[in-house]
Every structure is written in C-alpha cells, then in structure tokens.
mmCIF file of C-alpha atoms in Angstrom:
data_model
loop_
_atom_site.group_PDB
_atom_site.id
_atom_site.type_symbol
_atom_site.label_atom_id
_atom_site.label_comp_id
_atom_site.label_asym_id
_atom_site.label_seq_id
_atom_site.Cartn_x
_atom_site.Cartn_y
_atom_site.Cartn_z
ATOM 1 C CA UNK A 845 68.444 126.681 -144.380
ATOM 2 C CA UNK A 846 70.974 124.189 -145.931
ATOM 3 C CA UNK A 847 73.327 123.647 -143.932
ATOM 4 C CA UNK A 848 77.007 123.463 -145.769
ATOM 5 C CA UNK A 849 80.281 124.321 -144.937
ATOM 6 C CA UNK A 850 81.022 127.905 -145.626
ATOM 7 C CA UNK A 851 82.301 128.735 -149.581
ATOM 8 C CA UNK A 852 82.585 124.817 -149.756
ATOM 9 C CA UNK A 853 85.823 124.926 -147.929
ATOM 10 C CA UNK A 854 87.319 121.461 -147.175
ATOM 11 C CA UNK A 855 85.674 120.064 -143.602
ATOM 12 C CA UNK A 856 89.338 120.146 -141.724
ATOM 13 C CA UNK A 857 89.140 124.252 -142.270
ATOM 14 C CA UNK A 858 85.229 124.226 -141.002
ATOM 15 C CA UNK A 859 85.331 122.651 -137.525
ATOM 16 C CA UNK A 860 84.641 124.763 -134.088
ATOM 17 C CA UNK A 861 87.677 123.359 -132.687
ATOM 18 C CA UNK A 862 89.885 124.780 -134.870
ATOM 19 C CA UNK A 863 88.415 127.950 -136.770
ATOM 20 C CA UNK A 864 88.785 131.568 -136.112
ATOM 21 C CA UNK A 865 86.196 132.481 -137.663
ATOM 22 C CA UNK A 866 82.555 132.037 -136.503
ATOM 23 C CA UNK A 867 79.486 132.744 -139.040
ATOM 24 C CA UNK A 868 75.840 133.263 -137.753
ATOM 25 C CA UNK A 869 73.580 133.207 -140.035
ATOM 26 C CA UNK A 870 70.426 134.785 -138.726
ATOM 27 C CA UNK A 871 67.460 134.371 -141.889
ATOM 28 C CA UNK A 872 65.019 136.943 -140.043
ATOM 29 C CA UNK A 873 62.535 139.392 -141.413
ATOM 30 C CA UNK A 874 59.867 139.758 -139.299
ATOM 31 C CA UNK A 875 60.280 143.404 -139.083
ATOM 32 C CA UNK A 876 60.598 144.704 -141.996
ATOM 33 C CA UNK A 877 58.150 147.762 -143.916
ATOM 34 C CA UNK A 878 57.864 147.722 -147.418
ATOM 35 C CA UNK A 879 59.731 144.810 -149.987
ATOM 36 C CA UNK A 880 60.452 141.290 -148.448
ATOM 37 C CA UNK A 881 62.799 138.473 -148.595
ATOM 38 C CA UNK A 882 65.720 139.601 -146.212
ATOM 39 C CA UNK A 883 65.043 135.791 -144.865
ATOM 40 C CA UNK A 884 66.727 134.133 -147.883
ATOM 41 C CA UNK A 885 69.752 136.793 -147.641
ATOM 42 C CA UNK A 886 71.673 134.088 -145.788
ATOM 43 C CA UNK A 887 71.361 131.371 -148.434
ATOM 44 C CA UNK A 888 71.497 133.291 -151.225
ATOM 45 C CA UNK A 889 74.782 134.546 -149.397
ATOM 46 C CA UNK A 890 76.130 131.242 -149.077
ATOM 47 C CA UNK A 891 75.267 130.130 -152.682
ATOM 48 C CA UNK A 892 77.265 132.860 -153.693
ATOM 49 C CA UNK A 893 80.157 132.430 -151.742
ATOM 50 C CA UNK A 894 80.366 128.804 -152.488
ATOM 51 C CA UNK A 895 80.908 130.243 -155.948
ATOM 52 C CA UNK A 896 83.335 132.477 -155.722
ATOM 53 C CA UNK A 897 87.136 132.054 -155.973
ATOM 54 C CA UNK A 898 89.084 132.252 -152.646
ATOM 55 C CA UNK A 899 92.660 133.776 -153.447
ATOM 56 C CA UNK A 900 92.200 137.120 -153.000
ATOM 57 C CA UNK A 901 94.873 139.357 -155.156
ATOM 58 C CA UNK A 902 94.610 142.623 -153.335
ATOM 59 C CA UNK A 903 95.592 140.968 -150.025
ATOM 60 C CA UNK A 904 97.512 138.374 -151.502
ATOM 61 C CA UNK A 905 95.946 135.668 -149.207
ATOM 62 C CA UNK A 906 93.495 133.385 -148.622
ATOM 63 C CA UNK A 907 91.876 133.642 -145.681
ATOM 64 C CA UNK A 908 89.564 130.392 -145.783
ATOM 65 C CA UNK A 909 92.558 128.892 -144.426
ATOM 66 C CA UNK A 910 92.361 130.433 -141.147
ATOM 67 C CA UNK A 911 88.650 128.585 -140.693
ATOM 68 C CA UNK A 912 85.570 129.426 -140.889
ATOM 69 C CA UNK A 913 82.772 127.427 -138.586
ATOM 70 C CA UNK A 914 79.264 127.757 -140.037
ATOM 71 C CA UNK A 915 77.157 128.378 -136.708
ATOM 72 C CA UNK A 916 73.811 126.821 -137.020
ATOM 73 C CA UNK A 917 71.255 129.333 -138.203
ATOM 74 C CA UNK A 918 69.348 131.101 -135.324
ATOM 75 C CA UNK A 919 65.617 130.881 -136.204
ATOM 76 C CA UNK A 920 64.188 132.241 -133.659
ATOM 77 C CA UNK A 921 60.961 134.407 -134.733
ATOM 78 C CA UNK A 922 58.001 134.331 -132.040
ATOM 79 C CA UNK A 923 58.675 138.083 -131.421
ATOM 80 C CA UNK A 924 60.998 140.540 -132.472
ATOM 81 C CA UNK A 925 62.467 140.592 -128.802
ATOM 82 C CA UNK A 926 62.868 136.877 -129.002
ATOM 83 C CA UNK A 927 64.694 137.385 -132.038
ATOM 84 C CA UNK A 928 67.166 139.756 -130.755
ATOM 85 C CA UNK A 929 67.879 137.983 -127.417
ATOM 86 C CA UNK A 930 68.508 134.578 -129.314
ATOM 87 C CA UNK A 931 71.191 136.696 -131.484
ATOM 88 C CA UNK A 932 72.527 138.174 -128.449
ATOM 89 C CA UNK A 933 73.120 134.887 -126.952
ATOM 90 C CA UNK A 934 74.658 132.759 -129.866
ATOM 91 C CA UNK A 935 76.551 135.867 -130.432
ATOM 92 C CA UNK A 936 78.077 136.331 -126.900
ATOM 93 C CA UNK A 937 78.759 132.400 -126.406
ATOM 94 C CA UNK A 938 80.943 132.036 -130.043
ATOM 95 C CA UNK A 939 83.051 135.318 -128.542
ATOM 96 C CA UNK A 940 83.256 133.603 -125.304
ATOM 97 C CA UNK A 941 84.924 130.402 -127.050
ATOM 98 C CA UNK A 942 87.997 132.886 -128.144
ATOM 99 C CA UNK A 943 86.245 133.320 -131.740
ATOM 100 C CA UNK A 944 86.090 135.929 -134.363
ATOM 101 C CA UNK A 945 82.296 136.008 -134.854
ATOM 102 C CA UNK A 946 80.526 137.383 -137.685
ATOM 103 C CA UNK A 947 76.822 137.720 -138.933
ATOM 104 C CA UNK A 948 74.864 137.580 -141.807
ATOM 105 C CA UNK A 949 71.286 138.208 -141.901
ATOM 106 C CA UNK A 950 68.353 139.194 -141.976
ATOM 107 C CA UNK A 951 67.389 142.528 -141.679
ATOM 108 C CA UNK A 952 68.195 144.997 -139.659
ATOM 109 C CA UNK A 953 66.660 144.565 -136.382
ATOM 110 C CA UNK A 954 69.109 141.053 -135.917
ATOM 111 C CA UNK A 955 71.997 144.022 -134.904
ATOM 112 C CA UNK A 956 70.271 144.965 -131.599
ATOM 113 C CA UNK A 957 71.289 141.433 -130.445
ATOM 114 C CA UNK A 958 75.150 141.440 -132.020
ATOM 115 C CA UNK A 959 76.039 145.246 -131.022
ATOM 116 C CA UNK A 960 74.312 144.191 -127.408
ATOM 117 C CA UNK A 961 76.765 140.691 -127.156
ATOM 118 C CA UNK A 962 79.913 142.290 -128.307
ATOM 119 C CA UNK A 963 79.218 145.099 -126.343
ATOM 120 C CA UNK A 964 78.697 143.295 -123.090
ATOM 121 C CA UNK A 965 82.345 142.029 -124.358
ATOM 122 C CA UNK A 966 84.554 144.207 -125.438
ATOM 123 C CA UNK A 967 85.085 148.105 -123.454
ATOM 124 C CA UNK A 968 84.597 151.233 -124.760
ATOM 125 C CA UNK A 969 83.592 149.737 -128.121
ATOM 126 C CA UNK A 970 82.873 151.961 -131.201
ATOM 127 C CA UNK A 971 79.907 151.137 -133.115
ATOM 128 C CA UNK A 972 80.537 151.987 -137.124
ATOM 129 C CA UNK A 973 77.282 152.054 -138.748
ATOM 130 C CA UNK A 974 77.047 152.154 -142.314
ATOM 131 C CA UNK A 975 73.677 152.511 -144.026
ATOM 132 C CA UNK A 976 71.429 154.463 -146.078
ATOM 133 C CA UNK A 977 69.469 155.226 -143.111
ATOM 134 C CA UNK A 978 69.694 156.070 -139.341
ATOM 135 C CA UNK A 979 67.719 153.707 -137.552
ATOM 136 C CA UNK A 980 67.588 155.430 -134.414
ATOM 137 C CA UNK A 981 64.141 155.471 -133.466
ATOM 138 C CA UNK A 982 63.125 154.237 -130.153
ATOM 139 C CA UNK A 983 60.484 152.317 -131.206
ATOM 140 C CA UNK A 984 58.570 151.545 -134.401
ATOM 141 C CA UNK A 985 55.259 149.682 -134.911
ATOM 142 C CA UNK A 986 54.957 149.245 -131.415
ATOM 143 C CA UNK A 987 58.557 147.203 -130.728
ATOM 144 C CA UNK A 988 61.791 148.487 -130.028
ATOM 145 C CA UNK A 989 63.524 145.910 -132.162
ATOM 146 C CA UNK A 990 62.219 146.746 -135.192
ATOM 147 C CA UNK A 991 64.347 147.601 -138.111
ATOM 148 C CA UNK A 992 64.448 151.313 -138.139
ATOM 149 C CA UNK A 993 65.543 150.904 -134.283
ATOM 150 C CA UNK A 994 68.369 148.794 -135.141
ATOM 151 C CA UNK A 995 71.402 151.212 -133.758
ATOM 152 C CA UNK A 996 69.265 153.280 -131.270
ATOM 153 C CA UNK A 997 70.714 151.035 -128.164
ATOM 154 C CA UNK A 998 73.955 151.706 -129.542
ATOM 155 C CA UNK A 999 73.486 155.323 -129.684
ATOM 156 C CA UNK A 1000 72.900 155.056 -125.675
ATOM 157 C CA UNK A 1001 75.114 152.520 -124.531
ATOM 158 C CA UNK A 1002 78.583 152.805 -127.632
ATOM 159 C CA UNK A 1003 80.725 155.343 -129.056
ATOM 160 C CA UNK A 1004 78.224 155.339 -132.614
ATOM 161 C CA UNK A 1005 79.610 156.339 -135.677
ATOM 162 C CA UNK A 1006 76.824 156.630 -138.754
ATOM 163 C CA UNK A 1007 78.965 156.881 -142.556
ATOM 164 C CA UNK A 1008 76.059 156.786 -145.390
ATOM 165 C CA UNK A 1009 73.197 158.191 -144.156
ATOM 166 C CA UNK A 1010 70.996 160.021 -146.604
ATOM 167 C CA UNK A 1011 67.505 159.001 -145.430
ATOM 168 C CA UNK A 1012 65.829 159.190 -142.010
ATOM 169 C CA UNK A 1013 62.631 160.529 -139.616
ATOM 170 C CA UNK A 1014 63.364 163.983 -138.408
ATOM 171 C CA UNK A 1015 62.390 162.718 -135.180
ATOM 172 C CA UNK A 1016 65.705 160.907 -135.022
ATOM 173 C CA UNK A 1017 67.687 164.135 -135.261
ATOM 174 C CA UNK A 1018 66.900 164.642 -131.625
ATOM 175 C CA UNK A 1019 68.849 161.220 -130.605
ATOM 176 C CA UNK A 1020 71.572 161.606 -133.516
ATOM 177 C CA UNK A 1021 75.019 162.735 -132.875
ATOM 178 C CA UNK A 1022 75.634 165.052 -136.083
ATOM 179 C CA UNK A 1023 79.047 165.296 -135.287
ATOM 180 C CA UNK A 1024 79.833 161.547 -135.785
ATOM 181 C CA UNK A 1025 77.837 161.131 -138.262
ATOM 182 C CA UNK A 1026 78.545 161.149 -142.134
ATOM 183 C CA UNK A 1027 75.981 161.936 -144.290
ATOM 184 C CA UNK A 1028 76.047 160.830 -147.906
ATOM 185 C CA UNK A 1029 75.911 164.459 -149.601
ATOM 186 C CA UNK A 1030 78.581 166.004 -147.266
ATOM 187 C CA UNK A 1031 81.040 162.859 -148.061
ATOM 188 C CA UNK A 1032 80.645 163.145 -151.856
ATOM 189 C CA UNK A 1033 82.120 167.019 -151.248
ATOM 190 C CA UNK A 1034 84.600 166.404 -148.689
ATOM 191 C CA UNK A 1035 86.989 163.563 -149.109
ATOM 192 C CA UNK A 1036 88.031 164.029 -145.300
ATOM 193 C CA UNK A 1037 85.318 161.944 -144.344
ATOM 194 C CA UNK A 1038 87.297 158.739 -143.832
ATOM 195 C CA UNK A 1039 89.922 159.943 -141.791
ATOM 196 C CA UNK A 1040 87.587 162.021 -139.937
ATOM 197 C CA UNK A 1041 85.436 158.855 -139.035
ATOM 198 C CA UNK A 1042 88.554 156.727 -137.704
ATOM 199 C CA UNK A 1043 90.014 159.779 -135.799
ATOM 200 C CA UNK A 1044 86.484 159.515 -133.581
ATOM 201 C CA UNK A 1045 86.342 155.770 -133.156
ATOM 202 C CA UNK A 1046 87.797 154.076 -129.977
ATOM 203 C CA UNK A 1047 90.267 151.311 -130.477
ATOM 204 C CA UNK A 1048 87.729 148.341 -130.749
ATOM 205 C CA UNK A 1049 85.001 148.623 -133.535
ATOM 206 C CA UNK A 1050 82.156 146.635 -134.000
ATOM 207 C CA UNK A 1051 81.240 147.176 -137.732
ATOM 208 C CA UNK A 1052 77.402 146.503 -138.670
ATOM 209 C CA UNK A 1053 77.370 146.876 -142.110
ATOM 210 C CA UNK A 1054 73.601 147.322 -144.032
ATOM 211 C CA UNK A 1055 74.119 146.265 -147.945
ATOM 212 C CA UNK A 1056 72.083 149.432 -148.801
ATOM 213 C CA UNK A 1057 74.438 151.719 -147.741
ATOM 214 C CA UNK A 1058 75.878 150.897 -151.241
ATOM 215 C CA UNK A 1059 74.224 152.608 -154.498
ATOM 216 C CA UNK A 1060 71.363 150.457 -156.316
ATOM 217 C CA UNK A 1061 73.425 150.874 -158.919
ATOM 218 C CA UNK A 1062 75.852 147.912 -157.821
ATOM 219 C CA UNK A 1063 73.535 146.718 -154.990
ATOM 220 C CA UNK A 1064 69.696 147.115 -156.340
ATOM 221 C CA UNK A 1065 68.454 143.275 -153.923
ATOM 222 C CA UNK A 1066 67.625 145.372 -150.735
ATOM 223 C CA UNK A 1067 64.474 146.011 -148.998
ATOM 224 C CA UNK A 1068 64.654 149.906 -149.365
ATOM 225 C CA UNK A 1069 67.304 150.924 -151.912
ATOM 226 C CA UNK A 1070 68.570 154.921 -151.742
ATOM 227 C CA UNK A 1071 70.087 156.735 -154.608
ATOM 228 C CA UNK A 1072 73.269 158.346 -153.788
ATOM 229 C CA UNK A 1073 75.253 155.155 -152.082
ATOM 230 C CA UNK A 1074 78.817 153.979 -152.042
ATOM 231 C CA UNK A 1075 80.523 152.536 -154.370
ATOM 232 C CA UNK A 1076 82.781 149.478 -154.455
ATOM 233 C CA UNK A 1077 86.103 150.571 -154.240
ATOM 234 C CA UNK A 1078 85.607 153.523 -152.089
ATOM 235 C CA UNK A 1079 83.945 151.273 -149.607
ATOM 236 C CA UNK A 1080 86.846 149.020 -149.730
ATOM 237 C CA UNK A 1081 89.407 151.705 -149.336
ATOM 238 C CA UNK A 1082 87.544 152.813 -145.927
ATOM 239 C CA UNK A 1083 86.942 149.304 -144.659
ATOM 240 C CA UNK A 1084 90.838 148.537 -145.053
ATOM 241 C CA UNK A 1085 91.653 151.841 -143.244
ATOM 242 C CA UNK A 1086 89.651 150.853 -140.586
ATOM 243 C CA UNK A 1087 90.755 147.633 -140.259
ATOM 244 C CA UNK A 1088 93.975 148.926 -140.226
ATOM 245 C CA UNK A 1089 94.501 151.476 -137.832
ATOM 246 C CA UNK A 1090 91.709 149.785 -135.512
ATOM 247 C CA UNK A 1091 90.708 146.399 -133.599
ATOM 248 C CA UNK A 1092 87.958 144.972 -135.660
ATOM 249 C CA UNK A 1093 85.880 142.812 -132.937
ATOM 250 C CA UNK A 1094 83.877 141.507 -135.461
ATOM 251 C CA UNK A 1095 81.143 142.172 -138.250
ATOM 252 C CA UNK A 1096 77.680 141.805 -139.325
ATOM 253 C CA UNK A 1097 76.439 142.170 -142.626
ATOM 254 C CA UNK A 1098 72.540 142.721 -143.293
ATOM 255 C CA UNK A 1099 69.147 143.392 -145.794
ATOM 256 C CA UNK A 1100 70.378 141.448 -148.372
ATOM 257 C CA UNK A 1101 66.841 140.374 -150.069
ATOM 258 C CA UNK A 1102 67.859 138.773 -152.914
ATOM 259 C CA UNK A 1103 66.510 138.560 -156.377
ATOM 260 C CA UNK A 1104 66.120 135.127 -158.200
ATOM 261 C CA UNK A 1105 66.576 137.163 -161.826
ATOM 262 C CA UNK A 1106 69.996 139.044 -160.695
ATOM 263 C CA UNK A 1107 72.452 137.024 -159.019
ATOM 264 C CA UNK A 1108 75.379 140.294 -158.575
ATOM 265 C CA UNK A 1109 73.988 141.675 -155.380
ATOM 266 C CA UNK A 1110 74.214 138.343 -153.327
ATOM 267 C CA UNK A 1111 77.894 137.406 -154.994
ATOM 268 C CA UNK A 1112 78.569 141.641 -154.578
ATOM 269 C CA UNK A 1113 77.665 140.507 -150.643
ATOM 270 C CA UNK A 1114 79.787 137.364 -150.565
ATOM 271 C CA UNK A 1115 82.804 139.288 -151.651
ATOM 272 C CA UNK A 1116 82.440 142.263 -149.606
ATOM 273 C CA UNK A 1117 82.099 139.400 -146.595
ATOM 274 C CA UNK A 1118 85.208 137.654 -147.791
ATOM 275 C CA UNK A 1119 87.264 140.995 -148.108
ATOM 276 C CA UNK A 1120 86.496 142.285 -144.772
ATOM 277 C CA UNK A 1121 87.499 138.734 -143.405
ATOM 278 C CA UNK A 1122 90.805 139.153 -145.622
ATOM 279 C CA UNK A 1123 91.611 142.398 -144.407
ATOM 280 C CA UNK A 1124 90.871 141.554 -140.705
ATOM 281 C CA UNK A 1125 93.626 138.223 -141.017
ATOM 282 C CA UNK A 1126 96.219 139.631 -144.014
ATOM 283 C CA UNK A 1127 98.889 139.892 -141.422
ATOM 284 C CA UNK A 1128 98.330 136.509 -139.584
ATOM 285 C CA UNK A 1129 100.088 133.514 -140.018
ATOM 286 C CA UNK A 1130 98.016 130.477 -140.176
ATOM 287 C CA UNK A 1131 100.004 128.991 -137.680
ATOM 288 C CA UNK A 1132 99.393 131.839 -135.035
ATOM 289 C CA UNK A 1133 96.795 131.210 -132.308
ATOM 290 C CA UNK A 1134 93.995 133.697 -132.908
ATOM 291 C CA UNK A 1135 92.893 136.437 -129.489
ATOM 292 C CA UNK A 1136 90.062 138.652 -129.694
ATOM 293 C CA UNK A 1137 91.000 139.800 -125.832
ATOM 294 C CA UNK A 1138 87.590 140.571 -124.637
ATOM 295 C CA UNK A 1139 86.990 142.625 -121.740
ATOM 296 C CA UNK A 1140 90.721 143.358 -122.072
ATOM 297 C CA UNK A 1141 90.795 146.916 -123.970
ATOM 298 C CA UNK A 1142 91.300 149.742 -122.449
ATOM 299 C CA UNK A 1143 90.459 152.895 -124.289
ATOM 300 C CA UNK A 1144 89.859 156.501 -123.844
ATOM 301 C CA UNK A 1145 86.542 157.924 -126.493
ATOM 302 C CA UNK A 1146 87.884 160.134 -129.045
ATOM 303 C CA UNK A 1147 85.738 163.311 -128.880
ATOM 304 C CA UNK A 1148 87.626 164.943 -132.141
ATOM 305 C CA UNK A 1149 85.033 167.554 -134.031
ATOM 306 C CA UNK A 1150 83.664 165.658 -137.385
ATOM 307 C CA UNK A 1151 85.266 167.610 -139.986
ATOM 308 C CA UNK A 1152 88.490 169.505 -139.938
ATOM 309 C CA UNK A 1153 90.924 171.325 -142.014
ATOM 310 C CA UNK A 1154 93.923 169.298 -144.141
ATOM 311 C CA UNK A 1155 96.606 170.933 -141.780
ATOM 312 C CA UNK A 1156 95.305 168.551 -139.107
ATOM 313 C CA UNK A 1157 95.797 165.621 -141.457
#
C-alpha cells in the first residue's frame, strides 16, 4: 500500500499525537469464495477519499479537523488465524492509546480480530452487523476465520444485532438469534425496523459494516453482491439514529473489491466512511479532549421482542 495521509489532509491534522481518529487499513483476502480483489479495497478507498470534498452539509462540519492518523497497514497473511490475531492486536493497542479506531479492509474475516479487541475493551458491547449475509458459521473451508464466520464469535461472546440479511446457510439458523435480527424482506414491509434494532442494542456499539449490505444497484464492486440491499439515504438515516441515541466505540467497514472501470462504489465507500466519522464527532468541539472510556460502561442487555406495535413507539 501507499502510504499517505488520510483524504490528503494537511500533516498537523494526521499525527498519532494529536488525532482522534485512528484508521487501520487491513488489505486482506485470503478467505474469500467466489470474485477477488477485497485486497485493493483499502487503496482504492483512500484514492477516493483523497478525492472527495470534506465539508459535509448535512452535519454542517468537517470532521478532518478532529484528526485522523493513518495506522500502517496490517499485512499479515500466513494464515487466516494470523490474520485475525494481528487485527486484534493493532486494534486493541490504538484503543488503548485513548483513540477512536476504525477499519477498512479486506474482507470479511479481518472483523473476528476488531469485534474480539473492542470487545476485550469495552462491557456489554452490542455488535450491529449489517450485511447481505449472516456469517455465522463456525467454521468454513476448514478455518474458523474465514469470511462466512466473520460474526459467529460475536454471536457467543456480544449482544449481536444482524440488519440486512437476505442470504445465508440454513445451518446458521441454529446459531442465529431471529429476534435480533433484521432480515431484508421483513424491513422493506415494516418501517419499525430501525427503532426496533436500537431499542435491543446495549449502550456501546461496535458497528461492522459489510459494503454489500447495500443494493448492487449503488454498490455493484463487492465480492458477492445480493439484490434487495439498502439504499443510501435510508442507511444514513439509521446510522445517524444510532449514533445518536448510542456510544459508537468504533467502526469497520469491509468487501469493498473494487473495479478499475467504475470508480462510484469505492468514492460511495469513502463517503459512507466520512459520514459515519461526521456523525460520531458533529457535537464535538475541536478543542475538546476526545474519551472513548473503555472498560468504563456499565450496561444492562436490552432483551425487547424484535418487532412491536406503533403504541410502543
């Protein structure tokens, strides 16, 4: 990878000391089952957002300011496991330093490691999984940190939340949680789905976000592409609901496998990034000092039913 400051923002804004923003690159696809190039999601990322103007008018900020450190890339690829423990590590250490760390891969299977570091971090953390497709299996093609296992761990060990779904093994029905989890044809008949989904998270949410949650319509550069996806704006109105009613710990973004002839999906990826970073800091002064209180939540799980009636809204 080339390494560059983040959107080309001035160096003064991109130093460790000083940023509260961490970004991890992780350009991995070593697990993944049918089209590849999920490795050059983080540059093609990057080339994007370098491109891309950085006033944002909905929020009426611009969050660069705050700082964003680009983290050097974690390469690691001798195994899938080595792979996930060198993203748990680098993880873990940049929310150790008092950072708000986010990553960008990759496919899939580089969540195992993030969910696992800011889970070790923060208590009674939600996990809010949005993608086209479960992922829960124990194990696939002999590994556990394969792609299609990517939130299984968090189904055991985190309060998991699954918005999006519309594809999956029926084996992983025996491991899902139906009741927190939204799948795409139920959420394009009952608009309760978004308040639903908050009312069963815990206070602090980890958000692992897989670009193919979206429809191929506005995001075809993914590995495995599902009709019936999110769109833009109705994506954005649940991600700033979330954000605002809950304690974002932090964010990765994945399966972006870009495609040299159609440059919207990666600048469709550097936007959504940049939004979800806007909507995390829109009521933060520059000058305040930034805490992402680790091990310092204390939470009861929310065990609300999945859907309910409007009187309860």
């Amino acid at each position: 990878m080339n390494k560059q400051n983040y959107a080309g923002i001035p160096d003064e804004l991109a130093k460790l000391e000083t940023a509260k923003i961490v970004l991890i690159p992780v350009p991995y696809d070593g697990t993944s089952t049918w089209q590849k190039g999920a490795d050059n999601g983080p540059d093609a990322f990057l080339d994007a957002s370098a491109n891309m103007e950085l006033y944002d008018i909905e929020t009426d900020s611009e969050v660069y300011q705050q700082g964003v450190f680009l983290a050097d890339a974690v390469t690691e690829n001798a195994s899938p496991e080595a792979m996930v423990e060198a993203v748990h590590l680098a993880t873990k250490k940049y929310i150790k330093k008092n950072k708000f760390v986010t990553v960008f891969g990759g496919e899939h299977s580089i969540s195992i490691g993030t969910i696992r570091a800011f889970n070790e971090m923060f208590e009674d953390l939600t996990v809010l999984h949005i993608d086209a497709h479960a992922d829960l299996r124990e194990s696939y093609e002999g590994s556990k940190c394969n792609h299609a296992c990517a939130v299984y761990e968090a189904s055991q060990t985190t309060n998991l939340i699954q918005v999006g779904i519309r594809s999956m093994d029926i084996i992983e029905k025996t491991v899902m949680d139906e009741d927190k989890t939204y799948f795409a044809h139920e959420m394009a008949e009952d608009d309760s789905w978004m308040d639903s989904a908050i009312d069963q998270m815990t206070d602090n949410v980890f958000i692992t976000f897989d670009l193919d949650a979206l429809d191929p319509s506005i995001m075809p550069s993914t590995g495995t592409p599902e009709p019936g996806g999110l769109l833009y704006y109705e994506t954005l109105e649940f991600l700033k609901q979330v954000f605002e009613e809950k304690n974002v710990v932090g964010f990765d973004i994945v399966e972006l496998c870009p495609n040299k002839n159609d440059k919207s999906s990666d600048f469709l990826a550097a936007k959504l990034y940049y939004k979800m970073l806007s909507y995390k800091f829109k009521d933060q002064d520059i000058e305040d000092i930034f805490e992402s209180n680790f091990n310092d939540a204390n939470n009861q799980g929310n065990k609300k039913s999945k859907f309910q009636s409007e009187d309860d809204y």
